[in-house]
Short mmCIF file of C-alpha atoms in Angstrom, two decimals:
data_model
loop_
_atom_site.label_atom_id
_atom_site.label_comp_id
_atom_site.label_asym_id
_atom_site.label_seq_id
_atom_site.Cartn_x
_atom_site.Cartn_y
_atom_site.Cartn_z
CA UNK K 1 -69.05 62.84 -51.95
CA UNK K 2 -68.78 66.58 -52.87
CA UNK K 3 -66.22 67.25 -54.83
CA UNK K 4 -62.67 69.26 -55.07
CA UNK K 5 -60.72 70.88 -56.85
CA UNK K 6 -57.41 71.10 -54.00
CA UNK K 7 -54.52 67.61 -53.52
CA UNK K 8 -56.03 65.37 -51.09
CA UNK K 9 -54.22 65.26 -47.72
CA UNK K 10 -52.69 63.13 -46.52
CA UNK K 11 -54.91 61.57 -44.48
CA UNK K 12 -58.06 61.81 -47.07
CA UNK K 13 -58.84 59.69 -50.29
CA UNK K 14 -60.31 60.00 -53.33
CA UNK K 15 -63.98 58.74 -53.16
CA UNK K 16 -64.59 58.60 -49.13
CA UNK K 17 -64.05 62.33 -48.28
CA UNK K 18 -64.58 64.04 -51.84
CA UNK K 19 -64.26 63.56 -55.44
CA UNK K 20 -61.29 65.11 -56.54
CA UNK K 21 -60.89 66.72 -59.77
CA UNK K 22 -58.15 68.99 -61.16
CA UNK K 23 -58.79 73.11 -61.44
CA UNK K 24 -58.90 72.87 -64.92
CA UNK K 25 -61.96 69.74 -65.06
CA UNK K 26 -63.58 71.50 -62.38
CA UNK K 27 -63.58 74.59 -64.29
CA UNK K 28 -64.39 72.78 -67.19
CA UNK K 29 -67.13 71.54 -65.99
CA UNK K 30 -68.38 74.71 -64.49
CA UNK K 31 -69.12 76.66 -68.28
CA UNK K 32 -70.68 72.81 -69.00
CA UNK K 33 -73.23 73.84 -66.53
CA UNK K 34 -72.34 70.73 -65.18
CA UNK K 35 -72.53 71.54 -61.46
CA UNK K 36 -75.69 72.31 -59.31
CA UNK K 37 -74.14 73.99 -56.42
CA UNK K 38 -70.15 75.46 -56.65
CA UNK K 39 -68.52 77.83 -54.09
CA UNK K 40 -64.86 78.80 -54.14
CA UNK K 41 -63.10 79.12 -51.12
CA UNK K 42 -59.56 79.95 -49.98
CA UNK K 43 -58.56 78.95 -54.11
CA UNK K 44 -60.53 75.80 -54.28
CA UNK K 45 -63.59 74.92 -55.37
CA UNK K 46 -65.78 72.77 -53.68
CA UNK K 47 -69.68 71.74 -55.76
CA UNK K 48 -72.02 68.89 -56.42
CA UNK K 49 -72.64 68.49 -59.64
CA UNK K 50 -76.93 67.69 -61.14
CA UNK K 51 -75.90 64.66 -61.18
CA UNK K 52 -75.28 63.65 -57.67
CA UNK K 53 -77.55 65.89 -56.72
CA UNK K 54 -80.42 64.93 -58.49
CA UNK K 55 -79.58 60.65 -58.52
CA UNK K 56 -76.53 59.83 -55.95
CA UNK K 57 -76.59 61.24 -52.97
CA UNK K 58 -79.47 62.12 -50.13
CA UNK K 59 -77.11 63.57 -47.62
CA UNK K 60 -75.01 67.59 -48.13
CA UNK K 61 -72.34 69.02 -45.59
CA UNK K 62 -72.50 72.80 -47.05
CA UNK K 63 -72.17 75.81 -45.53
CA UNK K 64 -75.22 78.36 -45.97
CA UNK K 65 -73.11 79.38 -48.94
CA UNK K 66 -73.21 76.95 -50.70
CA UNK K 67 -77.20 75.71 -49.65
CA UNK K 68 -77.76 79.99 -51.12
CA UNK K 69 -78.17 77.81 -53.89
CA UNK K 70 -80.24 75.09 -53.64
CA UNK K 71 -83.96 76.07 -55.20
CA UNK K 72 -87.21 76.46 -53.26
CA UNK K 73 -88.42 73.02 -54.89
CA UNK K 74 -85.90 71.05 -53.83
CA UNK K 75 -85.26 73.01 -50.35
CA UNK K 76 -88.41 72.03 -49.86
CA UNK K 77 -87.57 68.06 -50.08
CA UNK K 78 -85.12 68.66 -48.07
CA UNK K 79 -84.39 68.52 -44.01
CA UNK K 80 -81.12 71.26 -43.29
CA UNK K 81 -79.28 70.45 -40.17
CA UNK K 82 -77.07 73.23 -38.43
CA UNK K 83 -74.34 72.75 -36.46
CA UNK K 84 -73.44 74.72 -34.44
CA UNK K 85 -70.75 74.07 -32.80
CA UNK K 86 -68.09 76.67 -29.80
CA UNK K 87 -65.99 78.50 -32.12
CA UNK K 88 -62.63 77.47 -29.85
CA UNK K 89 -64.00 73.48 -30.11
CA UNK K 90 -64.56 73.53 -34.32
CA UNK K 91 -60.37 75.39 -33.81
CA UNK K 92 -59.15 72.50 -32.15
CA UNK K 93 -60.84 69.14 -34.33
CA UNK K 94 -59.10 72.36 -37.88
CA UNK K 95 -55.49 72.21 -35.96
CA UNK K 96 -55.77 67.87 -34.64
CA UNK K 97 -57.42 67.78 -38.99
CA UNK K 98 -53.79 69.19 -39.65
CA UNK K 99 -55.13 72.41 -40.89
CA UNK K 100 -51.57 75.56 -40.24
CA UNK K 101 -52.71 77.88 -38.64
CA UNK K 102 -53.38 80.43 -41.29
CA UNK K 103 -55.96 78.07 -42.61
CA UNK K 104 -58.02 77.16 -39.77
CA UNK K 105 -57.43 81.43 -39.14
CA UNK K 106 -59.51 82.20 -42.29
CA UNK K 107 -62.36 79.40 -42.30
CA UNK K 108 -63.58 80.92 -39.46
CA UNK K 109 -62.53 84.31 -40.25
CA UNK K 110 -65.34 83.18 -43.40
CA UNK K 111 -67.22 81.63 -41.39
CA UNK K 112 -68.55 84.26 -39.17
CA UNK K 113 -69.35 86.19 -42.35
CA UNK K 114 -70.84 83.25 -44.27
CA UNK K 115 -73.00 82.31 -40.98
CA UNK K 116 -74.19 86.03 -40.20
CA UNK K 117 -78.33 85.94 -39.99
CA UNK K 118 -78.47 82.16 -40.95
CA UNK K 119 -81.89 80.87 -40.23
CA UNK K 120 -82.20 78.64 -43.85
CA UNK K 121 -82.44 74.72 -41.33
CA UNK K 122 -85.24 72.78 -39.81
CA UNK K 123 -82.94 71.35 -37.01
CA UNK K 124 -80.28 73.57 -35.50
CA UNK K 125 -78.03 71.50 -32.59
CA UNK K 126 -75.47 73.30 -30.61
CA UNK K 127 -74.14 70.28 -28.35
CA UNK K 128 -70.54 69.57 -29.88
CA UNK K 129 -70.05 66.77 -28.82
CA UNK K 130 -73.31 65.32 -30.31
CA UNK K 131 -73.29 61.61 -31.81
CA UNK K 132 -73.14 59.80 -34.72
CA UNK K 133 -76.09 57.74 -33.15
CA UNK K 134 -77.57 60.91 -31.69
CA UNK K 135 -78.09 62.51 -35.58
CA UNK K 136 -79.18 59.02 -36.54
CA UNK K 137 -82.24 59.37 -34.41
CA UNK K 138 -83.23 63.56 -35.60
CA UNK K 139 -82.39 62.40 -39.22
CA UNK K 140 -85.79 59.49 -38.94
CA UNK K 141 -88.21 61.54 -37.48
CA UNK K 142 -87.89 63.97 -40.10
CA UNK K 143 -86.61 62.04 -42.75
CA UNK K 144 -90.04 59.78 -42.28
CA UNK K 145 -91.99 62.79 -43.59
CA UNK K 146 -92.32 62.15 -47.63
CA UNK K 147 -91.04 65.06 -48.43
CA UNK K 148 -87.85 65.26 -47.13
CA UNK K 149 -85.78 63.38 -49.99
CA UNK K 150 -82.56 64.92 -49.23
CA UNK K 151 -80.46 66.17 -46.22
CA UNK K 152 -78.52 69.13 -45.21
CA UNK K 153 -75.95 69.57 -43.08
CA UNK K 154 -74.69 72.92 -42.31
CA UNK K 155 -71.51 73.42 -41.25
CA UNK K 156 -68.26 75.42 -41.18
CA UNK K 157 -65.91 72.12 -40.93
CA UNK K 158 -64.99 70.81 -38.42
CA UNK K 159 -67.75 69.23 -36.52
CA UNK K 160 -67.86 66.05 -37.05
CA UNK K 161 -65.71 63.65 -33.91
#
């Protein structure tokens, strides 16, 4: 689970959706170089600690900005799946998550910039109605290769239904 320094929404749970960390602690961890990667969006920090990256996780959901912080060596040992879902569907899903219009529009605008010329992926999914079981089949096929130790799903938010 990535870490996040914003308050949890009413439908989010610590340890399930994110690790929620107070901003002052998140910033202290930046100064102590504890983050493998982190990005700032809309005034909030999102990140993965070095410990999470190397010992706890093998699945990461990131934007291209987050992925750009992953070392070339670590990318070689990873499978990157790009979820390229139409804006209209992503917008609808964001509203369903109780997003207000202003934050949804900011997210969509940020994604338009973030995904320009994005080519750092192994698999691209464009079907907005894919099922998690279909994702599992793709993962299983690619993860059988010994070099693939980590899985990155690169997406704007939210793309899972």
